[in-house]
């Protein structure tokens, strides 16, 4: 378990991330719905959804460097300003329907970018208060609950407000949520800004990729993130092919989310017995096995069991990856390292669904599951080699 001092800081960081992330997920649910209700084409919705991930790709490195130089509070204020501004843009356009599409594109980039700036600052700060590798795994397991909760709070709250008071009410409340992150930021100790040597050359993020084991870890992270995306994309497709109801498909995805949360609650209790490389390799083989079995699931309950098994595997990897990332990289560049990871995840989230759609149309959902299973299973080899790299203590 974590000590009381770290526990208070961790609660503040978790609440801060929930406030930012719930704003983003609420706007991400409401904006496409508004566009569809106003008669925009489906491709507009796809582009709009992609923009929520596009801005973090562009801003991540700057956000990481800012967190390394200035600590938590300055980046968090920027994150809150961006997310609030994005929600206010979405709110303002409800009075000017003719500008819905361009304004929503701006809102998506502001809200997506702001949430990611805050996430990088939060993850970096959490690692600074962990004293050893076991504490790192525990900290990132607890922190991993924040997006899971926000993914429920944001869309559910926005949906209820849309039904009760329309889109204006939803966007107004979404714009208020990030201020909670500022209130809870008062509980996070301030860091002295790191002095900058004007004569020194600015470090290049790509030089960080020469760190032994980091490129391998990012490749493993990308494979596991793609596994998450392909599951979210293919379960509705496969469920439709099997003739399942919408509620049954939703229940399968819900079981997956519950399993992710459950394993992250369990990891802090057994963190001292876990070895990062072994867990990553084991989870990748487990994921490959689940993907191999998915096409044979002809009943909703069978898909639910497989979704639970997959949730346990993919839910366990994020704390391991974050703990390893912080042990591989220099402490003064943790923000940049987190930013590189963020870029790979958001790049995957923005482009992989398009690739999945094209491959799924050519090969079918079952073949795509098997193909992804083979790729992830092969990725267990570099995951094992991550464990062979000496880690910082």
Coordinates of C-alpha atoms in Angstrom, one line a residue:
X1 CA 0.0 0.0 0.0
X2 CA 1.0 3.7 -0.3
X3 CA 1.8 5.9 2.7
X4 CA -0.6 8.6 3.8
X5 CA 1.4 11.5 2.3
X6 CA 1.6 9.8 -1.1
X7 CA -2.0 8.7 -0.8
X8 CA -3.2 12.4 -0.5
X9 CA -1.2 13.5 -3.5
X10 CA -2.3 10.5 -5.5
X11 CA -6.0 11.3 -4.7
X12 CA -5.5 14.9 -5.9
X13 CA -3.8 13.6 -9.1
X14 CA -6.6 11.1 -9.8
X15 CA -9.4 13.6 -9.2
X16 CA -7.5 16.1 -11.4
X17 CA -7.3 13.6 -14.3
X18 CA -11.0 12.6 -13.9
X19 CA -12.0 16.3 -14.1
X20 CA -10.0 16.9 -17.3
X21 CA -10.7 13.5 -18.9
X22 CA -14.4 13.6 -18.2
X23 CA -14.7 16.9 -19.9
X24 CA -12.9 15.5 -22.9
X25 CA -15.0 12.3 -23.1
X26 CA -18.2 14.2 -22.6
X27 CA -17.5 16.6 -25.4
X28 CA -16.3 13.7 -27.5
X29 CA -19.7 12.0 -27.1
X30 CA -21.8 15.2 -27.5
X31 CA -20.0 16.8 -30.5
X32 CA -20.5 14.0 -33.0
X33 CA -24.1 13.5 -31.8
X34 CA -24.8 17.2 -32.4
X35 CA -23.2 17.0 -35.9
X36 CA -25.3 14.0 -36.8
X37 CA -28.5 15.7 -35.6
X38 CA -27.8 18.7 -37.7
X39 CA -27.5 16.6 -40.8
X40 CA -23.7 16.2 -41.3
X41 CA -22.4 13.2 -43.1
X42 CA -20.9 10.2 -41.3
X43 CA -17.4 11.1 -42.6
X44 CA -17.6 14.3 -40.7
X45 CA -18.1 12.4 -37.5
X46 CA -15.1 10.2 -38.3
X47 CA -12.9 13.3 -38.9
X48 CA -14.2 14.9 -35.8
X49 CA -13.4 11.9 -33.6
X50 CA -9.9 11.7 -35.1
X51 CA -9.1 15.3 -34.2
X52 CA -9.5 14.5 -30.5
X53 CA -6.3 12.4 -30.9
X54 CA -4.6 14.5 -33.5
X55 CA -3.9 17.5 -31.2
X56 CA -2.1 15.4 -28.5
X57 CA 0.3 14.1 -31.2
X58 CA 1.3 17.7 -32.0
X59 CA 1.5 19.0 -28.4
X60 CA 2.8 16.0 -26.5
X61 CA 6.6 16.8 -26.7
X62 CA 6.2 20.4 -25.7
X63 CA 3.9 19.4 -22.9
X64 CA 6.5 16.8 -21.7
X65 CA 9.3 19.3 -21.8
X66 CA 7.2 21.9 -20.0
X67 CA 6.4 19.4 -17.2
X68 CA 10.1 18.6 -16.9
X69 CA 11.0 22.2 -16.5
X70 CA 8.1 23.6 -14.5
X71 CA 6.6 20.7 -12.6
X72 CA 2.9 20.1 -12.2
X73 CA 1.1 23.4 -11.6
X74 CA 2.0 25.4 -14.6
X75 CA 1.1 22.7 -17.2
X76 CA -2.1 21.9 -15.3
X77 CA -3.2 25.6 -15.6
X78 CA -2.6 25.4 -19.3
X79 CA -4.4 22.1 -19.6
X80 CA -7.5 23.5 -17.8
X81 CA -7.4 26.6 -20.0
X82 CA -7.4 24.6 -23.1
X83 CA -10.1 22.2 -22.1
X84 CA -12.4 24.9 -20.8
X85 CA -11.9 27.0 -23.9
X86 CA -12.7 24.0 -26.1
X87 CA -15.9 23.3 -24.2
X88 CA -16.8 27.0 -24.4
X89 CA -16.3 26.9 -28.2
X90 CA -18.7 24.0 -28.4
X91 CA -21.1 25.9 -26.2
X92 CA -20.9 29.1 -28.3
X93 CA -21.6 27.3 -31.6
X94 CA -25.0 26.1 -30.3
X95 CA -26.2 29.6 -31.1
X96 CA -24.6 29.5 -34.6
X97 CA -25.5 26.1 -36.2
X98 CA -24.0 27.1 -39.6
X99 CA -20.6 27.0 -38.0
X100 CA -21.0 23.6 -36.2
X101 CA -18.4 21.6 -38.2
X102 CA -15.5 24.0 -38.2
X103 CA -16.1 25.1 -34.6
X104 CA -16.4 21.5 -33.4
X105 CA -13.1 20.7 -35.1
X106 CA -11.5 23.5 -33.1
X107 CA -13.2 22.4 -29.9
X108 CA -12.0 18.8 -30.4
X109 CA -8.4 19.8 -30.8
X110 CA -8.5 22.2 -27.8
X111 CA -10.2 19.7 -25.5
X112 CA -8.1 16.7 -26.7
X113 CA -4.9 18.6 -26.5
X114 CA -5.7 20.1 -23.0
X115 CA -6.6 16.7 -21.6
X116 CA -3.3 15.2 -22.9
X117 CA -1.2 18.1 -21.5
X118 CA -2.7 17.5 -18.1
X119 CA -2.3 13.7 -18.4
X120 CA 1.5 14.1 -19.1
X121 CA 1.9 16.4 -16.1
X122 CA -0.1 14.1 -13.8
X123 CA 1.8 10.9 -14.8
X124 CA 5.2 12.6 -14.4
X125 CA 4.3 14.1 -11.0
X126 CA 3.0 10.7 -9.8
X127 CA 6.3 9.1 -10.6
X128 CA 8.2 11.7 -8.7
X129 CA 6.5 10.7 -5.5
X130 CA 7.2 7.0 -5.8
X131 CA 10.3 5.8 -4.0
X132 CA 11.0 2.4 -5.6
X133 CA 9.9 0.2 -8.6
X134 CA 7.2 -1.5 -6.5
X135 CA 5.7 1.9 -5.6
X136 CA 5.8 2.9 -9.2
X137 CA 3.6 -0.1 -10.2
X138 CA 1.2 0.7 -7.3
X139 CA 1.0 4.4 -8.2
X140 CA 0.3 3.8 -11.9
X141 CA -2.3 1.1 -11.1
X142 CA -4.2 3.5 -8.9
X143 CA -3.8 6.3 -11.5
X144 CA -5.1 3.9 -14.2
X145 CA -8.5 4.0 -12.6
X146 CA -8.9 7.7 -13.4
X147 CA -9.6 7.3 -17.2
X148 CA -11.8 4.3 -16.5
X149 CA -14.0 6.4 -14.2
X150 CA -13.9 9.4 -16.5
X151 CA -15.0 7.3 -19.5
X152 CA -18.1 6.6 -17.5
X153 CA -18.7 10.0 -15.9
X154 CA -18.2 12.2 -19.0
X155 CA -20.4 10.5 -21.5
X156 CA -23.2 9.5 -19.0
X157 CA -23.3 13.0 -17.6
X158 CA -23.3 14.7 -21.0
X159 CA -26.0 12.3 -22.3
X160 CA -28.2 13.0 -19.3
X161 CA -27.8 16.7 -19.7
X162 CA -28.5 16.6 -23.4
X163 CA -31.8 14.8 -22.7
X164 CA -32.7 17.2 -19.9
X165 CA -31.5 20.6 -21.1
X166 CA -30.0 20.2 -24.6
X167 CA -26.5 20.5 -25.9
X168 CA -26.0 23.9 -24.2
X169 CA -26.5 22.5 -20.8
X170 CA -24.1 19.6 -21.5
X171 CA -21.3 21.9 -22.8
X172 CA -21.7 24.3 -20.0
X173 CA -21.3 21.6 -17.4
X174 CA -18.4 20.1 -19.3
X175 CA -16.7 23.5 -19.3
X176 CA -17.0 23.7 -15.5
X177 CA -15.5 20.2 -14.8
X178 CA -11.8 21.1 -15.4
X179 CA -11.9 23.7 -12.7
X180 CA -12.1 20.8 -10.2
X181 CA -8.5 19.9 -11.3
X182 CA -7.3 23.4 -10.3
X183 CA -9.0 23.1 -6.8
X184 CA -7.4 19.7 -6.2
X185 CA -4.0 20.9 -7.5
X186 CA -3.6 22.8 -4.3
X187 CA -2.9 19.5 -2.6
X188 CA 0.0 18.7 -4.8
X189 CA 3.4 20.1 -3.6
X190 CA 5.0 22.6 -5.8
X191 CA 8.4 21.9 -7.6
X192 CA 11.1 24.5 -8.0
X193 CA 11.5 25.2 -11.7
X194 CA 14.5 23.6 -13.2
X195 CA 17.1 26.2 -14.2
X196 CA 17.9 26.4 -17.9
X197 CA 21.3 27.0 -19.2
X198 CA 21.0 29.4 -22.2
X199 CA 24.3 28.2 -23.6
X200 CA 23.3 24.6 -23.6
X201 CA 21.7 23.0 -26.7
X202 CA 18.1 22.0 -26.2
X203 CA 17.8 18.2 -25.8
X204 CA 16.2 16.4 -28.7
X205 CA 13.4 14.0 -27.9
X206 CA 14.6 11.6 -30.6
X207 CA 17.9 11.3 -28.8
X208 CA 15.9 9.8 -25.9
X209 CA 15.0 6.9 -28.3
X210 CA 18.7 5.8 -28.0
X211 CA 18.1 4.9 -24.4
X212 CA 18.6 1.1 -24.2
X213 CA 15.3 -0.7 -24.2
X214 CA 13.1 2.4 -24.8
X215 CA 12.3 1.8 -28.5
X216 CA 11.5 -1.8 -27.7
X217 CA 9.2 -0.7 -24.8
X218 CA 7.4 1.8 -27.1
X219 CA 6.9 -0.9 -29.7
X220 CA 5.4 -3.2 -27.1
X221 CA 3.2 -0.4 -25.9
X222 CA 2.0 0.3 -29.5
X223 CA 1.1 -3.3 -30.0
X224 CA -0.9 -3.5 -26.8
X225 CA -2.6 -0.2 -27.5
X226 CA -3.6 -1.5 -31.0
X227 CA -5.0 -4.6 -29.3
X228 CA -7.2 -2.4 -27.2
X229 CA -8.4 -0.5 -30.3
X230 CA -9.0 -3.6 -32.4
X231 CA -11.1 -5.1 -29.7
X232 CA -13.2 -2.0 -29.3
X233 CA -13.6 -1.9 -33.1
X234 CA -14.2 -5.6 -33.9
X235 CA -16.5 -6.6 -31.0
X236 CA -19.5 -4.6 -32.5
X237 CA -18.7 -5.9 -36.0
X238 CA -18.4 -9.6 -34.8
X239 CA -21.5 -9.2 -32.6
X240 CA -23.5 -7.8 -35.5
X241 CA -22.4 -10.8 -37.7
X242 CA -23.5 -13.1 -34.9
X243 CA -26.9 -11.4 -34.7
X244 CA -26.4 -10.1 -31.1
X245 CA -28.6 -7.3 -29.8
X246 CA -27.1 -3.8 -29.1
X247 CA -27.4 -4.4 -25.4
X248 CA -25.6 -7.7 -25.6
X249 CA -22.7 -6.1 -27.5
X250 CA -22.6 -3.2 -25.0
X251 CA -22.5 -5.7 -22.1
X252 CA -19.5 -7.4 -23.7
X253 CA -17.6 -4.1 -23.8
X254 CA -18.8 -3.3 -20.3
X255 CA -17.4 -6.6 -19.0
X256 CA -14.1 -5.7 -20.6
X257 CA -14.0 -2.4 -18.8
X258 CA -14.9 -3.9 -15.4
X259 CA -12.1 -6.5 -15.8
X260 CA -9.6 -3.6 -16.6
X261 CA -10.6 -1.8 -13.4
X262 CA -10.5 -5.0 -11.4
X263 CA -7.0 -5.9 -12.3
X264 CA -5.8 -2.4 -11.6
X265 CA -7.3 -2.6 -8.1
X266 CA -5.5 -5.9 -7.6
X267 CA -2.0 -4.9 -8.7
X268 CA -1.2 -2.7 -5.7
X269 CA -1.8 -5.7 -3.5
X270 CA 0.7 -7.9 -5.3
X271 CA 3.0 -5.3 -6.9
X272 CA 6.1 -6.6 -5.0
X273 CA 5.8 -10.0 -6.7
X274 CA 5.4 -8.7 -10.3
X275 CA 8.3 -8.3 -12.7
X276 CA 7.6 -5.9 -15.5
X277 CA 9.1 -7.8 -18.5
X278 CA 7.5 -11.1 -17.4
X279 CA 4.1 -9.5 -17.0
X280 CA 4.3 -7.7 -20.4
X281 CA 5.4 -10.9 -22.3
X282 CA 2.8 -13.0 -20.5
X283 CA 0.0 -10.5 -21.2
X284 CA 0.9 -10.4 -24.9
X285 CA 0.7 -14.2 -25.2
X286 CA -2.5 -14.2 -23.2
X287 CA -3.9 -11.5 -25.6
X288 CA -2.9 -13.5 -28.6
X289 CA -4.7 -16.6 -27.2
X290 CA -7.9 -14.6 -26.6
X291 CA -7.8 -13.2 -30.1
X292 CA -7.4 -16.7 -31.5
X293 CA -10.5 -17.9 -29.7
X294 CA -12.7 -14.8 -30.3
X295 CA -14.0 -15.9 -33.8
X296 CA -15.2 -19.2 -32.3
X297 CA -17.4 -17.4 -29.8
X298 CA -20.9 -17.9 -31.2
X299 CA -22.8 -16.8 -28.0
X300 CA -22.8 -13.5 -26.2
X301 CA -21.8 -15.1 -22.9
X302 CA -18.7 -16.7 -24.6
X303 CA -17.7 -13.3 -26.0
X304 CA -18.2 -11.9 -22.5
X305 CA -15.9 -14.4 -20.9
X306 CA -13.2 -13.7 -23.6
X307 CA -13.7 -9.9 -23.0
X308 CA -13.1 -10.4 -19.3
X309 CA -10.0 -12.4 -20.0
X310 CA -8.7 -9.8 -22.4
X311 CA -9.5 -7.0 -19.9
X312 CA -7.4 -8.6 -17.2
X313 CA -4.4 -8.8 -19.6
X314 CA -4.6 -5.4 -21.1
X315 CA -5.5 -3.7 -17.8
X316 CA -2.4 -5.1 -16.2
X317 CA 0.1 -3.8 -18.8
X318 CA -0.3 0.0 -18.4
X319 CA 1.2 0.1 -14.8
X320 CA 4.0 -2.2 -16.0
X321 CA 4.8 -0.1 -19.0
X322 CA 4.7 3.2 -17.0
X323 CA 6.9 1.7 -14.3
X324 CA 9.5 0.4 -16.8
X325 CA 9.4 3.7 -18.7
X326 CA 10.4 5.7 -15.6
X327 CA 13.1 3.2 -14.7
X328 CA 14.7 3.3 -18.2
X329 CA 14.8 7.1 -18.7
X330 CA 16.6 9.8 -16.8
X331 CA 14.4 11.5 -14.1
X332 CA 15.0 14.9 -15.6
X333 CA 13.4 13.7 -18.9
X334 CA 10.5 11.7 -17.6
X335 CA 8.0 14.2 -19.1
X336 CA 9.5 13.8 -22.6
X337 CA 9.5 10.0 -22.3
X338 CA 5.8 10.1 -21.3
X339 CA 5.2 12.4 -24.2
X340 CA 6.8 9.9 -26.7
X341 CA 4.5 7.2 -25.3
X342 CA 1.5 9.5 -25.6
X343 CA 2.3 10.2 -29.2
X344 CA 2.4 6.5 -30.1
X345 CA -0.9 5.8 -28.4
X346 CA -2.7 8.8 -30.0
X347 CA -1.2 8.1 -33.4
X348 CA -2.6 4.6 -33.1
X349 CA -6.0 5.8 -31.9
X350 CA -6.2 8.2 -34.8
X351 CA -5.1 6.0 -37.7
X352 CA -5.6 2.3 -36.7
X353 CA -9.4 2.3 -36.8
X354 CA -9.1 3.4 -40.5
X355 CA -6.7 0.5 -41.1
X356 CA -8.9 -1.9 -39.2
X357 CA -11.9 -0.8 -41.3
X358 CA -10.0 -1.4 -44.6
X359 CA -8.6 -4.8 -43.5
X360 CA -11.9 -5.9 -41.9
X361 CA -13.7 -5.2 -45.2
X362 CA -11.2 -7.3 -47.1
X363 CA -10.5 -10.1 -44.6
X364 CA -13.5 -10.1 -42.3
X365 CA -13.6 -9.7 -38.5
X366 CA -12.5 -13.2 -37.7
X367 CA -9.4 -13.1 -39.9
X368 CA -8.5 -9.7 -38.5
X369 CA -8.6 -11.1 -34.9
X370 CA -6.3 -13.9 -35.9
X371 CA -3.9 -11.6 -37.7
X372 CA -3.7 -9.3 -34.7
X373 CA -3.2 -12.3 -32.5
X374 CA -0.2 -13.4 -34.5
X375 CA 1.3 -10.0 -34.4
X376 CA 0.8 -9.5 -30.7
X377 CA 2.1 -13.0 -29.9
X378 CA 5.3 -12.3 -31.9
X379 CA 5.6 -9.1 -29.9
X380 CA 6.1 -11.1 -26.7
X381 CA 9.7 -11.6 -27.7
X382 CA 10.8 -8.0 -27.6
X383 CA 8.7 -7.7 -24.4
X384 CA 10.9 -10.4 -22.8
X385 CA 14.0 -8.5 -23.9
X386 CA 12.8 -5.4 -22.1
X387 CA 13.3 -7.4 -18.9
X388 CA 16.9 -7.9 -19.8
X389 CA 17.7 -4.2 -19.9
X390 CA 19.2 -2.9 -16.6
X391 CA 16.6 -0.7 -14.9
X392 CA 17.2 2.4 -12.7
X393 CA 16.4 2.0 -9.1

